[in-house]
Amino acid sequence: MSPNVIRSVLDTQAPTFIENRKRMLELIAQLDELGREAAGSNRGAAVARHVARGKLPVRERISLLIDQDSPFLEISPLAGYGTDYAIGGGMVVGIGVVESTECVIAANDPTDLGGALTAISIRKLMRALEIARQNRLPYIQLVESAGGDLRGLSDDEDPESLLRRNLSHFADTGRMFHDITELSAMGIPTISVVFGPSTAGGAYQPGLSDYNVFVRQQAKVFLGGPPLVKMATGEEASDEDLGGAHMHATVSGLADYLAEDELEAIAMSRDIVAHLHWHKAGTGPVTLEPEPPAYSADGLLGLISADLKSPVEMLEVIARIVDGSRFEEFKSMYGTTLVCGWATIHGFAVGILASNGVLFSDSSEKAAQFIQLCNQIDTPLIFLQHVTGYMVGKDYERQGIIKHGSQMINAVSNSTVPHITVILGASYGAGNYGMSGRAFDTRFVFLWPSAKIAIMGPKQMAGVMSLVRKAQAQRQGAQLDEHKEASFTEAVENFAEAQSRALYATGRVVDDGIIDPRDTRSALAMALSACHSGPVVGERRFGVFRL
Amino acid sequence: MSIRRLLIANRGEIARRITRTAHQMGIEVVAIFADDDANSPFVREADRALTLGSGPLSETYLNSTAIIERALTSRADAIHPGYGFLSEQADFARAVIGAGLTWVGPPPEAIAALGDKLAAKRIVSAVGVPVLPSIEVASDTELEFPLLIKAAAGGGGKAMHIVNTPDELHAALAVAQREALHAFADTTLFVERYLQNARHIEVQVLADDHGNLVHCFERECSIQRRHQKVIEEAPSPSIDGEQRAALTRAALAAVAAVGYRNAGTVEFVVEPSGAFWFLEVNTRLQVEHPVTEEVTGIDLVREQLRIAEGKPISFRQEDLALTGHAIEARLYAEDPAHDYLPSPGHLLEWAPRVDLGARFESGVESGTEIGSDFDPMLAKVIVHADSRTEAAQRLAMVLATTRIRGLTTNRDLLVATLRHRDFLEGQATTSFLSQAELRSRTEDDDLLDAAYALTLCQAERRRSNAPILRSIPSGWTNAVLEPQRVRYLVDGGELEIRYRRDRDGSYLVGHNDQEDIAIIGQDSDGSVTLQRGGRLHRFHIFTSAKESWVQGAGHDHKLVAVDRFGNRSEPVAAGTLASPLPGHVSKVWVQVGDRVRTGQALVTIEAMKMEHTVTAPSPGVVTEIYVRANQQVKAAAPLVLLDETGND
């Protein structure tokens, strides 16, 4: 028997719904604009130059690499937003289907700084390797990179400030080499398709891969280029002598496949994936013909209020994400600020934890039990976050909110089934952790455009800091300028608000990207399917629960 | 002597047609077949079937000795030759009779006398039938063009050539001679004045051993291509009772002059003025005999068999009346867009529209291989109705809704003709197909809809067959990616279609600068609907590997998918000229090193008894020749490599 269909009571004509929906669509429009920018809409000249050389734009390469009509889930498309780097970070990462095999694809965008490795692109690359490693997905990198970002100071910059600002370090980036070769050791194939330069440190990208496809007259792979060789040994050598595709295919043996052009290189890499005959280790979906939800995904647009103080009707969200809107709710009358239950998403069995506001002792206990149950039956967990944190206050402390919150965090931490988290609205404080935030080895974290991630709500944060300042002033016997304090508090709130925005987080690659709420079901299914490429096994033994 | 067991010395639809009547008369049927035809319906439907082995036609369906031998072994007592093959060979008729078998056809002497077209003209002229004078080419007289070259032993439009100007004459004579030699083993040609805008009208006659000689009215067969009929009808829409009387009288006189027996057809050409001229007598059952059967209610094969048995014709002239109007269309596996080149191949699906009362005479079924050895006719479709207009319209409907996949056919042309105003008004002449503007203006749009329907249908199919993530919407992505693209080869050109699925399940489709919203649907009967621009289009799609046939309301489209990575197999050198169809190389006109000019003949391919000459598309030097004379070639096989760069 399939569980009951959730009975939706959503009023799509209600003023709040219409208002929320309008705002959400504005946010989506803004994200779409940024997405186009990431795809090169503001680098027209660079893209034109690239194409004029007979080369395919990076997204074209990916479109051709993946199967016709197959889905593609891009990871962190807006990485770099709000930083010194271009949106997208000069790298496209995603999960795509190649010859009916889900693969992680990481591709340099040579139209952004020549595909140079920057703080942002390295983060994306490391994340791509992590996704491949955690989910046992074959890894394909489409390489065309000018190498490390060696740009020095701009004329008017103070070197000290640059050093303070630039926190990434050369020594860190070596981890990339470690991770590529680790994949191979784990039995996860790695494929490099080299479309252009891949030099110095970058030369190890193909160097450490299982399979290399080089494009004739385009791939250039050497440790030191002509200038460096000249400087080091005085030897005169051309690019082609040092690292041309033909040389590597016929002399050095670094290239396994020599492609006449980019199309052939892509076709060859598809052939390589085909011969892997990749078998996914997970149990896969329980049905291949899932029912679509009974309600339109459009309803998801109007569920989140601007101030995030209003609760989010999680059953309405679940009804628009799961197969047939069927949901078997667990402990429906206990700890009701956290909705728990079982469903399938595109046929993949899942346990869902959906937090609606504050976590109390009972909801925390419920979560801990539910997580253990899902581990017992090897069922992945979906966390839907709208959480303002664990409850504070005299009564709650006395009831042991710390103990109960810890139980939940203990269960989340030691759970070994895949976790996928979607932050719909607020994600404040330890609530972010308890609901399997990024730090908890969560396989994928997606944000809705309305998401806010912070240690606490911006208003609370500004208020707390104001109270702290007032107390300090009082201790020092100083007089506080109320007017100045109010404007300062407002500034703090605005700053905190800006930092909590989904875009701020996504720009720093602390999630896997902001998704249109209407895409939630597809994104979750892609993520779940990726998780099933590796074994899906729950933890039967947990740490000691403090009771 | 009644016939108990009849050997049919033919194949395909006519063998089935004769079998049907024979069975109705309680006569057993013996089929003979070349090995390639072993699985054909005509073999299955016979009571006995004997193989003629494999090999060229001269060893199978034209092997009279073997056929008579099979008749004797199978204890058949009669042979029906059908049409074509040995049907008009007096020697064969003689041998059949000599072997003690009944010959279902005219006396050998009549066949011989009428078989030579030049002799036939003399005979009928002597009894007062008007004939066109033959022109002596050798003489120094001023020739009046256009002229028509014919083979004395000719038939079926073979070796027939129109010559418009004096300088074409000698080349045309050479080609006609070669074709005549090949088709009839006789190079005798004659030349007549070519009548433009004429009509082809023929009279069906029957004669028995009891002195009865009747006509079954006329058929008009003006819709022709390559001098071969494609649409025939009875009665003729272009003559009145007086002309009918004159024509039938002339026809009876013509056959009476040679002591004719059995069924025959006297062909005339009728000028716009009403003047008519004798063409020839076909001493056999005609392909288009069903239209006469439909409007007279008689069974011509039955009459043939009765006459052969020595019985009298089953009716009297005055019993015969015309009822309604019948039209026949011949469906060919040929490409009207490319000069009616035969398009042999695998008939993947054959589903005639059977519920509208049309008569289908066909020798094919789903799965039949249409080879290049025989006439590529798939079927004759005949509709009989009260009025000519109704017959034409219903026949068009039957053809348009018959499902044919796997081959390029002349179906669209037939439908367009049957719906053409000139045809409906009875104005179409023998020049109709070469003059009429039959490509409708909406055809390009129709192609685009067909391409969209095919594209979206295949996109959905790819998703539902995907081993993983199949339930995710087609092409779903959160990334900024270009729309999906597919490319097709259509009519030698390339067509690129873009599409992107929207959240609501509709698709944004595009081609060049055109963009539209389209909705694709699949019906339980396997048809596909496409909604675009407020219109609903229904298509039947059949796909085999990269080739798809999309049949819509008006047209058939063949689209060949282009691999998105291009053809990764052996590249063909630029400048290579390929064979346009499978066939046999009858002549290689050039040698390596020859410098050729545009239009110069390079290689001649013969297929289905027609010659197709591949000419130089531009000036150049022949650097490679891949074939030699008398060799079989496949379609698209490289013939000649032309270096076009060495030109100044």
Coordinates of N, CA, C and O in Angstrom, one line a residue, chain B residues 37-131:
Chain B
D37 N 12.3 -14.3 -54.3 CA 10.9 -14.1 -54.1 C 10.2 -15.2 -53.3 O 9.0 -15.2 -53.1
A38 N 11.1 -16.1 -52.7 CA 10.6 -17.3 -52.1 C 9.5 -17.0 -51.0 O 8.6 -17.7 -50.8
N39 N 9.7 -15.8 -50.3 CA 8.8 -15.5 -49.2 C 7.7 -14.6 -49.6 O 7.0 -14.0 -48.8
S40 N 7.5 -14.4 -50.9 CA 6.5 -13.4 -51.3 C 5.1 -13.9 -51.2 O 4.9 -15.2 -51.3
P41 N 4.1 -13.1 -51.0 CA 2.8 -13.5 -50.9 C 2.3 -14.3 -52.1 O 1.5 -15.3 -51.9
F42 N 2.7 -13.9 -53.3 CA 2.2 -14.7 -54.5 C 2.6 -16.1 -54.4 O 1.9 -17.0 -54.9
V43 N 3.8 -16.4 -53.8 CA 4.2 -17.8 -53.7 C 3.4 -18.5 -52.7 O 3.0 -19.7 -52.9
R44 N 3.2 -17.9 -51.6 CA 2.4 -18.5 -50.5 C 1.0 -18.8 -50.9 O 0.4 -19.8 -50.5
E45 N 0.4 -17.9 -51.7 CA -1.0 -18.1 -52.0 C -1.3 -19.1 -53.1 O -2.4 -19.6 -53.3
A46 N -0.2 -19.5 -53.8 CA -0.3 -20.6 -54.8 C -0.5 -21.9 -54.2 O -0.2 -22.1 -53.0
D47 N -1.1 -22.9 -54.9 CA -1.3 -24.2 -54.4 C 0.0 -25.0 -54.5 O 0.3 -25.9 -53.7
R48 N 0.8 -24.7 -55.5 CA 2.1 -25.3 -55.6 C 3.1 -24.2 -56.0 O 2.7 -23.3 -56.7
A49 N 4.3 -24.4 -55.6 CA 5.3 -23.3 -56.0 C 6.6 -24.0 -56.4 O 7.1 -24.9 -55.6
L50 N 7.2 -23.7 -57.5 CA 8.4 -24.3 -58.0 C 9.4 -23.2 -58.2 O 9.2 -22.2 -58.8
T51 N 10.6 -23.5 -57.7 CA 11.7 -22.5 -57.9 C 12.3 -22.5 -59.2 O 12.4 -23.5 -59.9
L52 N 12.7 -21.3 -59.6 CA 13.5 -21.1 -60.9 C 15.0 -20.9 -60.5 O 15.8 -20.5 -61.4
G53 N 15.3 -21.0 -59.2 CA 16.6 -20.8 -58.8 C 16.9 -19.3 -58.7 O 16.0 -18.5 -58.7
S54 N 18.2 -19.0 -58.8 CA 18.6 -17.6 -58.7 C 19.4 -17.3 -60.0 O 19.7 -18.2 -60.7
G55 N 19.6 -16.0 -60.2 CA 20.4 -15.6 -61.4 C 19.8 -14.5 -62.1 O 18.7 -14.0 -61.6
P56 N 20.3 -14.2 -63.2 CA 19.7 -13.1 -64.0 C 18.3 -13.5 -64.5 O 18.0 -14.6 -64.5
L57 N 17.5 -12.5 -64.9 CA 16.2 -12.7 -65.4 C 16.1 -13.8 -66.5 O 15.2 -14.5 -66.5
S58 N 17.1 -13.8 -67.3 CA 17.1 -14.7 -68.4 C 17.1 -16.1 -67.9 O 16.7 -17.1 -68.6
E59 N 17.5 -16.3 -66.7 CA 17.5 -17.7 -66.1 C 16.3 -17.9 -65.2 O 16.1 -19.1 -64.8
T60 N 15.6 -16.9 -65.0 CA 14.4 -17.1 -64.1 C 13.1 -16.8 -64.9 O 12.6 -17.6 -65.6
Y61 N 12.6 -15.6 -64.7 CA 11.3 -15.3 -65.2 C 11.2 -15.2 -66.7 O 10.2 -15.1 -67.3
L62 N 12.4 -15.1 -67.4 CA 12.4 -15.0 -68.8 C 12.9 -16.3 -69.4 O 13.1 -16.5 -70.6
N63 N 13.1 -17.3 -68.6 CA 13.6 -18.6 -69.0 C 12.4 -19.5 -69.5 O 11.9 -20.3 -68.7
S64 N 12.1 -19.4 -70.7 CA 10.8 -20.1 -71.2 C 11.0 -21.6 -71.1 O 10.0 -22.3 -70.7
T65 N 12.1 -22.1 -71.4 CA 12.3 -23.6 -71.3 C 12.1 -24.1 -69.9 O 11.3 -25.0 -69.7
A66 N 12.7 -23.4 -69.0 CA 12.5 -23.8 -67.6 C 11.1 -23.7 -67.1 O 10.6 -24.6 -66.4
I67 N 10.4 -22.7 -67.6 CA 9.0 -22.4 -67.1 C 8.1 -23.5 -67.7 O 7.3 -24.1 -67.0
I68 N 8.3 -23.8 -68.9 CA 7.4 -24.9 -69.6 C 7.7 -26.2 -68.9 O 6.8 -27.0 -68.6
E69 N 9.0 -26.4 -68.6 CA 9.4 -27.7 -67.9 C 8.7 -27.8 -66.6 O 8.2 -28.8 -66.2
R70 N 8.7 -26.7 -65.8 CA 8.0 -26.7 -64.5 C 6.5 -26.9 -64.7 O 5.9 -27.6 -63.8
A71 N 5.9 -26.4 -65.7 CA 4.5 -26.6 -66.0 C 4.2 -28.1 -66.2 O 3.3 -28.7 -65.6
L72 N 5.1 -28.7 -66.9 CA 4.9 -30.1 -67.2 C 5.1 -31.0 -66.0 O 4.3 -31.9 -65.7
T73 N 6.2 -30.7 -65.2 CA 6.4 -31.4 -64.0 C 5.3 -31.3 -63.0 O 5.0 -32.3 -62.3
S74 N 4.8 -30.1 -62.9 CA 3.7 -29.9 -61.9 C 2.3 -30.3 -62.5 O 1.3 -30.1 -61.8
R75 N 2.3 -30.9 -63.7 CA 1.1 -31.3 -64.3 C 0.1 -30.2 -64.5 O -1.1 -30.4 -64.4
A76 N 0.6 -29.0 -64.7 CA -0.3 -27.9 -65.0 C -0.8 -28.1 -66.4 O -0.2 -28.7 -67.3
D77 N -2.0 -27.6 -66.7 CA -2.5 -27.8 -68.1 C -2.6 -26.5 -68.8 O -3.0 -26.4 -70.0
A78 N -2.2 -25.3 -68.2 CA -2.3 -24.1 -68.9 C -1.2 -23.1 -68.3 O -0.8 -23.3 -67.1
I79 N -0.9 -22.1 -69.1 CA 0.1 -21.1 -68.6 C -0.5 -19.7 -68.8 O -1.0 -19.4 -70.0
H80 N -0.6 -18.9 -67.8 CA -1.0 -17.5 -67.9 C 0.3 -16.7 -67.8 O 0.9 -16.8 -66.7
P81 N 0.6 -15.8 -68.7 CA 1.9 -15.1 -68.7 C 1.8 -13.8 -67.9 O 2.8 -13.2 -67.7
G82 N 0.6 -13.4 -67.5 CA 0.5 -12.1 -66.8 C 0.8 -11.0 -67.8 O 0.5 -11.0 -69.0
Y83 N 1.5 -9.9 -67.3 CA 2.0 -8.9 -68.2 C 3.5 -8.8 -68.1 O 4.0 -9.2 -67.1
G84 N 4.1 -8.1 -69.0 CA 5.6 -8.0 -69.0 C 6.2 -9.4 -69.2 O 5.6 -10.3 -69.8
F85 N 7.4 -9.6 -68.8 CA 8.2 -10.8 -69.0 C 7.9 -11.5 -70.3 O 8.2 -10.8 -71.4
L86 N 7.4 -12.7 -70.3 CA 7.2 -13.4 -71.6 C 5.8 -13.2 -72.3 O 5.5 -13.9 -73.2
S87 N 5.0 -12.3 -71.7 CA 3.6 -12.2 -72.1 C 3.5 -11.9 -73.6 O 2.5 -12.2 -74.2
E88 N 4.4 -11.1 -74.1 CA 4.2 -10.8 -75.5 C 5.3 -11.4 -76.4 O 5.6 -10.8 -77.5
Q89 N 5.8 -12.5 -76.0 CA 6.8 -13.3 -76.8 C 6.0 -14.4 -77.6 O 5.6 -15.4 -77.0
A90 N 5.9 -14.2 -78.9 CA 5.2 -15.1 -79.7 C 5.9 -16.5 -79.6 O 5.2 -17.6 -79.6
D91 N 7.2 -16.5 -79.5 CA 8.0 -17.8 -79.5 C 7.6 -18.6 -78.2 O 7.4 -19.8 -78.2
F92 N 7.4 -17.9 -77.2 CA 7.0 -18.5 -75.9 C 5.6 -19.1 -76.0 O 5.4 -20.3 -75.7
A93 N 4.7 -18.3 -76.6 CA 3.3 -18.8 -76.8 C 3.3 -20.1 -77.6 O 2.7 -21.1 -77.3
R94 N 4.1 -20.0 -78.7 CA 4.3 -21.2 -79.5 C 4.8 -22.4 -78.8 O 4.2 -23.5 -78.9
A95 N 5.8 -22.2 -78.0 CA 6.4 -23.3 -77.2 C 5.4 -23.9 -76.2 O 5.4 -25.1 -76.0
V96 N 4.6 -23.0 -75.6 CA 3.6 -23.5 -74.7 C 2.6 -24.4 -75.4 O 2.3 -25.5 -74.9
I97 N 2.2 -23.9 -76.5 CA 1.2 -24.7 -77.2 C 1.8 -26.0 -77.7 O 1.2 -27.0 -77.6
G98 N 3.1 -25.8 -78.2 CA 3.8 -27.0 -78.7 C 4.0 -28.1 -77.6 O 4.1 -29.3 -77.9
A99 N 4.0 -27.6 -76.4 CA 4.2 -28.6 -75.3 C 2.9 -29.2 -74.8 O 2.9 -30.0 -73.9
G100 N 1.9 -28.9 -75.6 CA 0.6 -29.5 -75.3 C -0.2 -28.7 -74.2 O -1.2 -29.3 -73.6
L101 N 0.2 -27.5 -73.9 CA -0.4 -26.8 -72.8 C -1.3 -25.7 -73.4 O -1.2 -25.3 -74.6
T102 N -2.3 -25.3 -72.6 CA -3.2 -24.2 -73.0 C -2.5 -22.9 -72.8 O -2.0 -22.6 -71.7
W103 N -2.5 -22.0 -73.8 CA -1.9 -20.7 -73.6 C -3.0 -19.7 -73.4 O -3.9 -19.6 -74.2
V104 N -2.9 -19.0 -72.3 CA -3.9 -18.0 -71.9 C -3.5 -16.7 -72.5 O -2.8 -15.9 -71.9
G105 N -3.8 -16.5 -73.8 CA -3.4 -15.3 -74.5 C -3.8 -15.4 -76.0 O -4.4 -16.4 -76.4
P106 N -3.4 -14.4 -76.8 CA -3.7 -14.4 -78.2 C -2.9 -15.5 -78.9 O -1.8 -15.9 -78.4
P107 N -3.3 -15.8 -80.1 CA -2.5 -16.7 -80.9 C -1.1 -16.2 -81.2 O -1.0 -14.9 -81.4
P108 N -0.1 -17.0 -81.3 CA 1.3 -16.5 -81.5 C 1.4 -15.7 -82.7 O 2.2 -14.7 -82.7
E109 N 0.7 -16.0 -83.7 CA 0.8 -15.2 -85.0 C 0.3 -13.8 -84.8 O 0.9 -12.8 -85.3
A110 N -0.8 -13.6 -84.0 CA -1.3 -12.3 -83.7 C -0.2 -11.5 -82.9 O 0.0 -10.3 -83.1
I111 N 0.4 -12.2 -81.9 CA 1.4 -11.5 -81.1 C 2.5 -11.1 -82.0 O 3.0 -9.9 -81.9
A112 N 3.0 -12.0 -82.9 CA 4.1 -11.6 -83.7 C 3.7 -10.5 -84.6 O 4.5 -9.5 -84.8
A113 N 2.5 -10.6 -85.2 CA 2.1 -9.5 -86.2 C 2.1 -8.2 -85.5 O 2.4 -7.1 -86.1
L114 N 1.6 -8.1 -84.2 CA 1.4 -6.8 -83.6 C 2.6 -6.4 -82.8 O 2.7 -5.3 -82.3
G115 N 3.5 -7.4 -82.6 CA 4.7 -7.1 -81.7 C 5.6 -6.1 -82.3 O 6.2 -5.3 -81.6
D116 N 5.7 -6.2 -83.7 CA 6.6 -5.2 -84.3 C 5.7 -4.0 -84.6 O 4.8 -4.0 -85.3
K117 N 6.1 -2.9 -83.9 CA 5.2 -1.7 -83.9 C 5.1 -1.1 -85.3 O 4.0 -0.6 -85.7
L118 N 6.2 -1.3 -86.1 CA 6.1 -0.7 -87.4 C 5.2 -1.6 -88.3 O 4.4 -1.0 -89.0
A119 N 5.3 -2.9 -88.1 CA 4.4 -3.8 -88.9 C 3.0 -3.6 -88.5 O 2.1 -3.6 -89.4
A120 N 2.8 -3.4 -87.2 CA 1.4 -3.3 -86.7 C 0.8 -2.0 -87.3 O -0.4 -2.0 -87.7
K121 N 1.5 -1.0 -87.4 CA 1.0 0.3 -88.0 C 0.6 0.0 -89.5 O -0.5 0.5 -89.9
R122 N 1.3 -0.7 -90.2 CA 1.0 -1.0 -91.6 C -0.3 -1.8 -91.6 O -1.2 -1.5 -92.4
I123 N -0.4 -2.8 -90.8 CA -1.6 -3.7 -90.8 C -2.9 -2.9 -90.5 O -3.9 -3.0 -91.3
V124 N -2.8 -2.1 -89.4 CA -4.1 -1.4 -89.0 C -4.4 -0.3 -90.0 O -5.6 0.0 -90.3
S125 N -3.4 0.3 -90.6 CA -3.6 1.3 -91.5 C -4.3 0.8 -92.7 O -5.2 1.5 -93.3
A126 N -4.0 -0.4 -93.1 CA -4.6 -1.1 -94.2 C -6.2 -1.2 -94.0 O -6.9 -1.3 -95.0
V127 N -6.6 -1.4 -92.8 CA -8.1 -1.5 -92.5 C -8.7 -0.2 -92.2 O -9.8 -0.1 -91.6
G128 N -8.0 0.9 -92.4 CA -8.6 2.3 -92.2 C -8.4 2.9 -90.9 O -9.0 3.9 -90.6
V129 N -7.6 2.3 -90.0 CA -7.3 3.0 -88.7 C -6.2 4.0 -88.9 O -5.2 3.7 -89.5
P130 N -6.5 5.3 -88.4 CA -5.5 6.3 -88.6 C -4.2 6.0 -87.9 O -4.2 5.7 -86.7
V131 N -3.1 6.2 -88.5 CA -1.8 6.0 -87.9 C -0.9 7.2 -88.2 O -1.0 7.8 -89.2

